[in-house]
Amino acid sequence: MSTSAQPVRLVRPEKKRRRIPIAVIMAMSFGSLVFLSVGGVLALSVGANLRNTFDLLGAQSTLLIDAMEDLLRAEMGRAESAVDGVAQLYKQGEFQIDDEAMSAALASALAAVPGVNAMLICTPDLICRGAAVTGDNDAKYPAGTIRKLPAETEKSPQVRAVLEERQQVDGRRWGAFVANEYGLFANVSAPLSRDGATKAWVIAAVELQNLSKITQELSSRFGTHAFILDGDGSILADQRLASPSALKNGILPLTPLANFGDPVLAGYEARKPEAEFSTQRTRDIEVAEIQVDDKDGSTSWDGENTYVAITREITGYGDRPWTLGAYFKTSQIGDEIERVMGSAMLGLGAMAVAVIVAILLGKRLSRPIQAIAGQATRVADFDLDGVTPLPRSRVLELDNQASAFNAMLIGLRAFSTYIPRSLVAKLVRTGEIGIAEPREAVVTVMFTDIAGFTTLSEQMDAAAAARLLNHHFAILCGAVDAHGGTVDKFLGDGMLAFFGAPDRLKGHAAAAVRAAAAIREELDKDNLEAAGEGRPPLHVRIGIHTGSVIVGNIGASDRVNYTIVGDTVNVSQRLQDLGKQLEPGATAAIAISGETASRLDERFERIPAGKHRLRGRGEATEVFQLGKVATSASPLMNVHRAQAG
């Protein structure tokens, strides 16, 4: 094709006269650098392959389950080592059954092995003796005291059945669970043999609440909800069971999942395994999706009620396998990708170098180069609307550059549709190295939702519904941007925004509340205009909460989203949902948490709404409704300031 193109150009000499080539060095420097900048930006942006975001989930799943299994086997292994050690002492003749040396051996084993609550030696006539560690609910002895248990015939039918079964099996063995007034216990036993004859069995009891402490630790470390199941139908360990008052409050191990009070675990048996995780399944890990119904029994597909459960079955601790697992919301997995900024900055840097070189090499080209530099500055500020296409030039290299720049501008404008420009501008303004790296920060989160939009949208065609949503989101984004906030994402007809990152806004709680008040005011005006234009009025619910989150770039290696994760997001969503009952007919029902309200001054009218138990939180949350917001300090506040002066 190239050989046929050259003769065509030879018969058009007029084009050569209109395009004046510049020196070779200009062509090599300016042309090459522009080519690298434009080509680099477009190649890095357009050519980035989209990977499966479940790669990150798979790695985290393996790490979490491996850590849980290691901690569990270490906990149970201590009990196994204890009975093996006592059996070895007996075999070596270090003690006799019922002598002082036996009591000392059992007491030493209990003291050396944390997590074992009792050590018993039972003879074939079902007479048991041993030692036990007193718990917090023992009225006779201080907690942690090792007390001797005198020899007596076991009376509990449940325990007798365990002992009789134990006599039929050789070697070390984990038996059935045993319950008493002190709790529910797993037990491991080993025979006491000497001279080829078994005289008794040593038994170590492990309280199942110790396993719940493992799930509590892992839930906190990985930001998820860890659990252990007996088989796959009843709860064995959970962070709720780790509380010392769990038994008193009727929260018991071995409760069927449907009755445990956890809606996610209640739907565990109906989970849908994900077929994409063949690599993880080779390590016996199952990744499944659990859908939790709304309170009204309907199914929501906005991601807020969809959870991912990762599980692995292990054996060796009884007749049924145990299931180690954890679950978390799918919204914790980043599904929006931001990789354009780095590529754009690389291209703009190369373009700036090209402009400088061109200015130094020829005054004759200074005006076009200055025009290019001015446009490049606007691109660097991400002011794409203010950038105008470069005019064509008779100089061959400048004409090529204008075409390349205009092509890049078209590409950047296309990509900027899918990324928040205000966020990119903030990241650029900060100038901090690593500002986008994940970090823990205290921010204020805003969650909005349109009341009754599903019903409203059913009465509209798709195009009209989209126009209405775009118009509504323009109002919300304008208010958030005006008060220094960052729009994270749109969730159906809702919006998630946060204040205090990436720029460290000191008064982020007040800024978020003022943004909510601005949204309320703008919606009042817009609803009046809507009545005249034939548009339906919109009512929103807004939830605002201040707390700690993880903020930064989260995602796979080439699919990154600058976002926030943490319980603070869940609380703000729950507060938004609470607006249904707080202000059902308001234009904007604004519910703020006590944590946010405590950061506001007298300019904000906070109307107490009582304490509410939000879904997924153990204790009640203090809630306020937002009243009037003053533009300046109130007279009472001025009096306080005068007194302070």
mmCIF file with all atom_site columns, N, CA and C in Angstrom, residues 257-270 290:
data_model
loop_
_atom_site.group_PDB
_atom_site.id
_atom_site.type_symbol
_atom_site.label_atom_id
_atom_site.label_alt_id
_atom_site.label_comp_id
_atom_site.label_asym_id
_atom_site.label_entity_id
_atom_site.label_seq_id
_atom_site.pdbx_PDB_ins_code
_atom_site.Cartn_x
_atom_site.Cartn_y
_atom_site.Cartn_z
_atom_site.occupancy
_atom_site.B_iso_or_equiv
_atom_site.pdbx_formal_charge
_atom_site.auth_seq_id
_atom_site.auth_comp_id
_atom_site.auth_asym_id
_atom_site.auth_atom_id
_atom_site.pdbx_PDB_model_num
ATOM 1  N N  . LEU A 1 257 ? -28.815 -21.912 61.341 1.00 0.00 ? 257 LEU A N  1
ATOM 2  C CA . LEU A 1 257 ? -28.541 -20.625 60.701 1.00 0.00 ? 257 LEU A CA 1
ATOM 3  C C  . LEU A 1 257 ? -29.813 -19.807 60.508 1.00 0.00 ? 257 LEU A C  1
ATOM 4  N N  . ALA A 1 258 ? -30.904 -20.459 60.251 1.00 0.00 ? 258 ALA A N  1
ATOM 5  C CA . ALA A 1 258 ? -32.154 -19.731 60.020 1.00 0.00 ? 258 ALA A CA 1
ATOM 6  C C  . ALA A 1 258 ? -32.639 -19.032 61.279 1.00 0.00 ? 258 ALA A C  1
ATOM 7  N N  . ASN A 1 259 ? -32.190 -19.488 62.464 1.00 0.00 ? 259 ASN A N  1
ATOM 8  C CA . ASN A 1 259 ? -32.661 -18.911 63.730 1.00 0.00 ? 259 ASN A CA 1
ATOM 9  C C  . ASN A 1 259 ? -31.603 -18.065 64.419 1.00 0.00 ? 259 ASN A C  1
ATOM 10 N N  . PHE A 1 260 ? -30.432 -17.903 63.804 1.00 0.00 ? 260 PHE A N  1
ATOM 11 C CA . PHE A 1 260 ? -29.331 -17.230 64.476 1.00 0.00 ? 260 PHE A CA 1
ATOM 12 C C  . PHE A 1 260 ? -29.488 -15.714 64.478 1.00 0.00 ? 260 PHE A C  1
ATOM 13 N N  . GLY A 1 261 ? -30.285 -15.178 63.577 1.00 0.00 ? 261 GLY A N  1
ATOM 14 C CA . GLY A 1 261 ? -30.492 -13.731 63.554 1.00 0.00 ? 261 GLY A CA 1
ATOM 15 C C  . GLY A 1 261 ? -29.593 -12.988 62.592 1.00 0.00 ? 261 GLY A C  1
ATOM 16 N N  . ASP A 1 262 ? -28.820 -13.706 61.782 1.00 0.00 ? 262 ASP A N  1
ATOM 17 C CA . ASP A 1 262 ? -27.957 -13.082 60.778 1.00 0.00 ? 262 ASP A CA 1
ATOM 18 C C  . ASP A 1 262 ? -28.588 -13.346 59.409 1.00 0.00 ? 262 ASP A C  1
ATOM 19 N N  . PRO A 1 263 ? -29.119 -12.307 58.737 1.00 0.00 ? 263 PRO A N  1
ATOM 20 C CA . PRO A 1 263 ? -29.820 -12.543 57.465 1.00 0.00 ? 263 PRO A CA 1
ATOM 21 C C  . PRO A 1 263 ? -28.920 -13.110 56.383 1.00 0.00 ? 263 PRO A C  1
ATOM 22 N N  . VAL A 1 264 ? -27.625 -12.802 56.425 1.00 0.00 ? 264 VAL A N  1
ATOM 23 C CA . VAL A 1 264 ? -26.720 -13.332 55.404 1.00 0.00 ? 264 VAL A CA 1
ATOM 24 C C  . VAL A 1 264 ? -26.509 -14.827 55.614 1.00 0.00 ? 264 VAL A C  1
ATOM 25 N N  . LEU A 1 265 ? -26.220 -15.230 56.872 1.00 0.00 ? 265 LEU A N  1
ATOM 26 C CA . LEU A 1 265 ? -26.030 -16.649 57.147 1.00 0.00 ? 265 LEU A CA 1
ATOM 27 C C  . LEU A 1 265 ? -27.341 -17.422 56.971 1.00 0.00 ? 265 LEU A C  1
ATOM 28 N N  . ALA A 1 266 ? -28.462 -16.748 57.201 1.00 0.00 ? 266 ALA A N  1
ATOM 29 C CA . ALA A 1 266 ? -29.743 -17.424 56.993 1.00 0.00 ? 266 ALA A CA 1
ATOM 30 C C  . ALA A 1 266 ? -29.928 -17.817 55.527 1.00 0.00 ? 266 ALA A C  1
ATOM 31 N N  . GLY A 1 267 ? -29.308 -17.061 54.623 1.00 0.00 ? 267 GLY A N  1
ATOM 32 C CA . GLY A 1 267 ? -29.396 -17.391 53.211 1.00 0.00 ? 267 GLY A CA 1
ATOM 33 C C  . GLY A 1 267 ? -28.230 -18.208 52.702 1.00 0.00 ? 267 GLY A C  1
ATOM 34 N N  . TYR A 1 268 ? -27.418 -18.764 53.621 1.00 0.00 ? 268 TYR A N  1
ATOM 35 C CA . TYR A 1 268 ? -26.208 -19.481 53.198 1.00 0.00 ? 268 TYR A CA 1
ATOM 36 C C  . TYR A 1 268 ? -26.539 -20.738 52.388 1.00 0.00 ? 268 TYR A C  1
ATOM 37 N N  . GLU A 1 269 ? -27.543 -21.469 52.824 1.00 0.00 ? 269 GLU A N  1
ATOM 38 C CA . GLU A 1 269 ? -27.858 -22.714 52.123 1.00 0.00 ? 269 GLU A CA 1
ATOM 39 C C  . GLU A 1 269 ? -28.353 -22.460 50.703 1.00 0.00 ? 269 GLU A C  1
ATOM 40 N N  . ALA A 1 270 ? -28.870 -21.246 50.431 1.00 0.00 ? 270 ALA A N  1
ATOM 41 C CA . ALA A 1 270 ? -29.363 -20.913 49.093 1.00 0.00 ? 270 ALA A CA 1
ATOM 42 C C  . ALA A 1 270 ? -28.307 -20.165 48.274 1.00 0.00 ? 270 ALA A C  1
ATOM 43 N N  . ILE A 1 290 ? -24.564 -14.577 47.947 1.00 0.00 ? 290 ILE A N  1
ATOM 44 C CA . ILE A 1 290 ? -25.756 -14.698 48.796 1.00 0.00 ? 290 ILE A CA 1
ATOM 45 C C  . ILE A 1 290 ? -26.583 -13.433 48.619 1.00 0.00 ? 290 ILE A C  1
#
